[in-house]
């Protein structure tokens, strides 16, 4: 069978899609471009209105493509599937499988059955109380090298119920994965060639605060992964500020492999908004955490998520967000206009912010971010960093091919390779010579390994 997977949303989804693709390849299926596929899997996101709309337009496109091919079918997984469930089966006749975020583990077998039973439709929508372990999808490709950078899930779901957020409804309550399973997967990825691991979860800092973690907290898990032989870089995402433990902050100064980079969603710089959002920290506490992080690791690069136009947000509240952005100097931020999500508390909060005011705030915020990013990148010029290379750069100029990689703080660095070598997966010292808008240009400053 020929399949194709289209992924929307977060890194958890991207990671689920990677696993699903491997599991189907292990069953002898072939991955092809969407137009040629007999089975199209859409792995969906409903965190904001926009990604959800994209799912419906993608389904329209897939349906058109399937015309005249009665055996072709689609599967919808992820957060929209969890939320709309059976409705998708009714609304789109060519959709024959829906699977929620806990149903991914069973999706490969379901797809195999559907391929041979044309009358069948299946729904895997149960939200489980334990982390659903998945089959080891490498077995059929025993010798295939894995990626140099990979993601490892450590937990699933969220208990925070921030007033704007649909995740606790689509991904269910928090459930940690057993530490032995996490460590086993990390060891296996390293054995297959991974040099960088990102530990993934909706709220990694509360890892182990449910029975799944078998008594191990996040700081201890982090320490255990950080010392695995062969690992060069360790990251984790996403963190809720209210749950970041002092031991995790200290870890940035203590663990050699832990990268000086943290994504720490602020959402708003106004205490009034933070309270209405149910974030359980205030601006002072957040800034204290930032100071503690910088004392532990002065070169740490911080990133964040921001929402503008949350119900009741005034110009004053918004300006407080800009102020915190200036104080923290985030190197990058993801920023969004608030959108109502079905069932969340903020749906009933008033007054709603006018869409054009929200749009104007968003563009002011993004302008400020561009300035801060640009200064931060400019400050790197002249420094020497270690770059882990990923691939050839998309934009090439001059005679030598440019390779693209990231420094340990996650900044994109493009470097010309004069000796014609394949740098993918190599780490090399690089001197930064120029700052572009969102990336850096460097030159070789030592031998690659
Ligand atoms: N409206 C706008 N942005 C949202 N986010 C989550 N829910 C909403 C919503 N209803 C943003 C938050 C979160 C990121 C993943 O998406 O900033 O951190
Ligand atoms: Fe989107 Fe959140 Fe679901 Fe990830 S967990 S796919 S961000 S709704």
PDB file of C-alpha atoms in Angstrom, residues 166 194 230 258 270 278-279 286 336:
ATOM      1  CA  UNK A 166      -8.026  22.868  24.625  1.00  0.00           C
ATOM      2  CA  UNK A 194      21.461  10.282  17.432  1.00  0.00           C
ATOM      3  CA  UNK A 230      27.423   9.040  23.125  1.00  0.00           C
ATOM      4  CA  UNK A 258      22.132  20.130  28.449  1.00  0.00           C
ATOM      5  CA  UNK A 270       0.275  41.422  32.780  1.00  0.00           C
ATOM      6  CA  UNK A 278      -5.093  30.656  35.268  1.00  0.00           C
ATOM      7  CA  UNK A 279      -1.335  30.497  34.794  1.00  0.00           C
ATOM      8  CA  UNK A 286       8.552  34.638  36.066  1.00  0.00           C
ATOM      9  CA  UNK A 336      -0.855  34.289  18.548  1.00  0.00           C
TER      10      UNK A 336
END
